[in-house]
Amino acid sequence: MKNTRLFEKSVNLIAGSEKFAECKQFIQHGTVTIYEHSIAVAALSFTIGELFRNVDLESLVRAAVLHDFFLYDWHVPENMWSLHGWTHPVTAAENARRFFGISDKEYSLIRTHMWPYTLLHPPQYPEGWIICLADKIVSAQETLFRRKWRRQVYKPK
Ligand SMILES: [Fe+2]
Ligand SMILES: [Fe+2]
């Protein structure tokens, strides 16, 4: 990651808030919380985004941090047997709009992050493809090894 300051500034505006801190209560994969998972996806997305010209890094980071901002435990039986895999991108995008005033583009980046699971909703922007890829890499690592992608790269102040 080259532009660490931009990354930290963009992440901190969201991850440093009380509302987003609620994600620390919920597990995503293995022993990894949604809070940790989201920041790991944001860090990897940012690192990939820096490889390309014309990537909107601020929107990329904001959407990556908020991509799983659905605020419930999907492991409890009621939610496990629900359509969580298909519905949570919309729930996260709606929550992100409500609490963080995201743009329409950022809404789309969150809405499409589960593709191809959500087959009819592929990413509409390059940043969407980056988040989609980063989420799958981080999720696979967390699911297989039941631990963090790597040492927490960033701790909000
Ligand atoms: Fe997700
Ligand atoms: Fe995710």
CSV table of C-alpha atoms and ligand atoms in Angstrom, one decimal:
chain,number,residue,atom,x,y,z
A,1,MET,CA,0.0,0.0,0.0
A,2,LYS,CA,1.5,3.3,-1.1
A,3,ASN,CA,-0.9,5.9,-0.2
A,4,THR,CA,-1.4,4.9,3.5
A,5,ARG,CA,-2.6,8.3,4.6
A,6,LEU,CA,-5.5,8.4,2.1
A,7,PHE,CA,-6.4,4.9,3.2
A,8,GLU,CA,-6.4,5.7,6.9
A,9,LYS,CA,-8.3,8.9,6.4
A,10,SER,CA,-11.0,7.2,4.4
A,11,VAL,CA,-11.3,4.2,6.7
A,12,ASN,CA,-11.2,6.2,9.9
A,13,LEU,CA,-14.2,8.3,9.0
A,14,ILE,CA,-16.3,5.2,9.0
A,15,ALA,CA,-14.5,2.6,11.2
A,16,GLY,CA,-13.9,5.1,13.9
A,17,SER,CA,-17.6,5.7,14.4
A,18,GLU,CA,-19.7,4.1,17.1
A,19,LYS,CA,-22.2,2.8,14.6
A,20,PHE,CA,-19.6,0.9,12.6
A,21,ALA,CA,-18.1,-0.4,15.8
A,22,GLU,CA,-21.3,-2.5,16.2
A,23,CYS,CA,-19.7,-4.8,13.6
A,24,LYS,CA,-17.3,-5.9,16.3
A,25,GLN,CA,-20.1,-7.9,17.9
A,26,PHE,CA,-20.7,-10.1,14.9
A,27,ILE,CA,-18.6,-12.9,13.5
A,28,GLN,CA,-18.1,-13.2,9.8
A,29,HIS,CA,-15.9,-16.3,9.3
A,30,GLY,CA,-14.1,-18.5,11.8
A,31,THR,CA,-13.0,-16.2,14.7
A,32,VAL,CA,-12.9,-13.1,12.5
A,33,THR,CA,-15.5,-10.3,13.2
A,34,ILE,CA,-17.3,-8.4,10.5
A,35,TYR,CA,-15.3,-5.4,11.6
A,36,GLU,CA,-12.0,-7.1,11.1
A,37,HIS,CA,-13.2,-8.7,7.8
A,38,SER,CA,-14.4,-5.4,6.4
A,39,ILE,CA,-11.1,-3.6,7.1
A,40,ALA,CA,-9.1,-6.5,5.6
A,41,VAL,CA,-11.2,-6.3,2.5
A,42,ALA,CA,-10.8,-2.5,2.3
A,43,ALA,CA,-7.0,-2.9,2.7
A,44,LEU,CA,-6.7,-5.5,0.0
A,45,SER,CA,-9.1,-3.6,-2.3
A,46,PHE,CA,-7.0,-0.4,-1.8
A,47,THR,CA,-3.8,-2.3,-2.6
A,48,ILE,CA,-5.3,-3.7,-5.8
A,49,GLY,CA,-6.8,-0.3,-6.7
A,50,GLU,CA,-3.5,1.4,-6.5
A,51,LEU,CA,-2.2,-0.8,-9.3
A,52,PHE,CA,-4.6,0.9,-11.8
A,53,ARG,CA,-5.0,4.4,-13.0
A,54,ASN,CA,-8.3,6.1,-12.7
A,55,VAL,CA,-9.6,4.1,-9.8
A,56,ASP,CA,-11.6,6.2,-7.4
A,57,LEU,CA,-9.7,5.1,-4.3
A,58,GLU,CA,-11.9,7.0,-1.8
A,59,SER,CA,-15.2,5.4,-3.0
A,60,LEU,CA,-13.4,2.1,-3.3
A,61,VAL,CA,-12.4,2.2,0.4
A,62,ARG,CA,-15.7,3.5,1.7
A,63,ALA,CA,-17.7,0.9,-0.1
A,64,ALA,CA,-15.2,-1.9,0.8
A,65,VAL,CA,-15.4,-1.0,4.5
A,66,LEU,CA,-19.2,-0.9,4.4
A,67,HIS,CA,-19.8,-3.9,2.1
A,68,ASP,CA,-21.0,-6.2,4.9
A,69,PHE,CA,-22.6,-3.5,7.1
A,70,PHE,CA,-25.8,-5.6,7.6
A,71,LEU,CA,-25.6,-5.5,11.4
A,72,TYR,CA,-27.0,-8.9,12.4
A,73,ASP,CA,-25.5,-12.3,13.2
A,74,TRP,CA,-26.0,-14.5,10.1
A,75,HIS,CA,-24.9,-17.6,12.0
A,76,VAL,CA,-28.0,-17.9,14.2
A,77,PRO,CA,-30.4,-20.5,12.8
A,78,GLU,CA,-33.1,-18.0,11.7
A,79,ASN,CA,-30.6,-16.1,9.6
A,80,MET,CA,-28.6,-19.0,8.4
A,81,TRP,CA,-31.6,-20.5,6.7
A,82,SER,CA,-32.6,-17.2,5.3
A,83,LEU,CA,-31.5,-15.8,2.0
A,84,HIS,CA,-28.6,-14.0,3.7
A,85,GLY,CA,-26.2,-14.6,0.8
A,86,TRP,CA,-28.5,-12.8,-1.6
A,87,THR,CA,-30.1,-10.2,0.6
A,88,HIS,CA,-27.3,-8.9,2.7
A,89,PRO,CA,-25.7,-6.7,-0.1
A,90,VAL,CA,-28.9,-4.7,-0.2
A,91,THR,CA,-29.2,-4.5,3.6
A,92,ALA,CA,-25.6,-3.4,3.9
A,93,ALA,CA,-26.1,-0.8,1.1
A,94,GLU,CA,-29.3,0.6,2.7
A,95,ASN,CA,-27.6,0.8,6.1
A,96,ALA,CA,-24.5,2.5,4.6
A,97,ARG,CA,-26.8,5.1,2.9
A,98,ARG,CA,-28.7,5.7,6.1
A,99,PHE,CA,-25.8,6.0,8.5
A,100,PHE,CA,-23.0,7.3,6.3
A,101,GLY,CA,-24.7,9.0,3.4
A,102,ILE,CA,-22.9,7.1,0.7
A,103,SER,CA,-23.1,8.0,-3.0
A,104,ASP,CA,-25.1,6.1,-5.6
A,105,LYS,CA,-21.9,4.7,-7.0
A,106,GLU,CA,-20.8,3.5,-3.6
A,107,TYR,CA,-24.3,2.0,-3.1
A,108,SER,CA,-23.8,0.0,-6.4
A,109,LEU,CA,-20.3,-1.1,-5.3
A,110,ILE,CA,-21.8,-2.6,-2.1
A,111,ARG,CA,-24.9,-4.0,-3.9
A,112,THR,CA,-22.8,-6.0,-6.4
A,113,HIS,CA,-20.1,-7.4,-4.1
A,114,MET,CA,-21.5,-10.9,-3.9
A,115,TRP,CA,-21.5,-11.5,-7.7
A,116,PRO,CA,-21.7,-14.2,-9.1
A,117,TYR,CA,-23.8,-15.3,-6.2
A,118,THR,CA,-26.2,-12.5,-7.1
A,119,LEU,CA,-26.1,-13.4,-10.7
A,120,LEU,CA,-28.3,-10.6,-12.0
A,121,HIS,CA,-26.3,-7.9,-10.3
A,122,PRO,CA,-22.7,-7.9,-11.6
A,123,PRO,CA,-20.4,-5.0,-10.7
A,124,GLN,CA,-21.1,-1.8,-12.7
A,125,TYR,CA,-17.7,-0.1,-12.0
A,126,PRO,CA,-14.1,-1.2,-12.0
A,127,GLU,CA,-14.1,-0.5,-8.2
A,128,GLY,CA,-16.9,-3.0,-7.9
A,129,TRP,CA,-14.9,-5.8,-9.5
A,130,ILE,CA,-12.0,-5.0,-7.2
A,131,ILE,CA,-14.2,-5.3,-4.0
A,132,CYS,CA,-15.8,-8.5,-5.4
A,133,LEU,CA,-12.4,-10.1,-5.9
A,134,ALA,CA,-10.8,-8.8,-2.6
A,135,ASP,CA,-13.8,-10.1,-0.6
A,136,LYS,CA,-13.5,-13.5,-2.1
A,137,ILE,CA,-9.8,-13.8,-1.4
A,138,VAL,CA,-10.1,-12.5,2.2
A,139,SER,CA,-13.2,-14.7,2.8
A,140,ALA,CA,-11.5,-17.8,1.5
A,141,GLN,CA,-8.5,-17.3,3.7
A,142,GLU,CA,-10.7,-16.6,6.8
A,143,THR,CA,-12.9,-19.6,6.1
A,144,LEU,CA,-10.1,-22.0,5.4
A,145,PHE,CA,-7.8,-20.9,8.2
A,146,ARG,CA,-10.4,-19.5,10.6
A,147,ARG,CA,-8.3,-16.5,11.3
A,148,LYS,CA,-7.4,-13.0,10.1
A,149,TRP,CA,-6.2,-12.3,6.6
A,150,ARG,CA,-3.0,-11.1,8.2
A,151,ARG,CA,-2.1,-8.9,11.2
A,152,GLN,CA,-4.6,-6.1,11.4
A,153,VAL,CA,-3.1,-3.6,9.1
A,154,TYR,CA,-4.9,-0.6,10.5
A,155,LYS,CA,-6.5,0.2,13.9
A,156,PRO,CA,-8.8,3.2,13.9
A,157,LYS,CA,-8.0,5.8,16.5
B,1,FE,FE,-20.9,-10.0,1.8
B,2,FE,FE,-17.4,-9.7,2.9
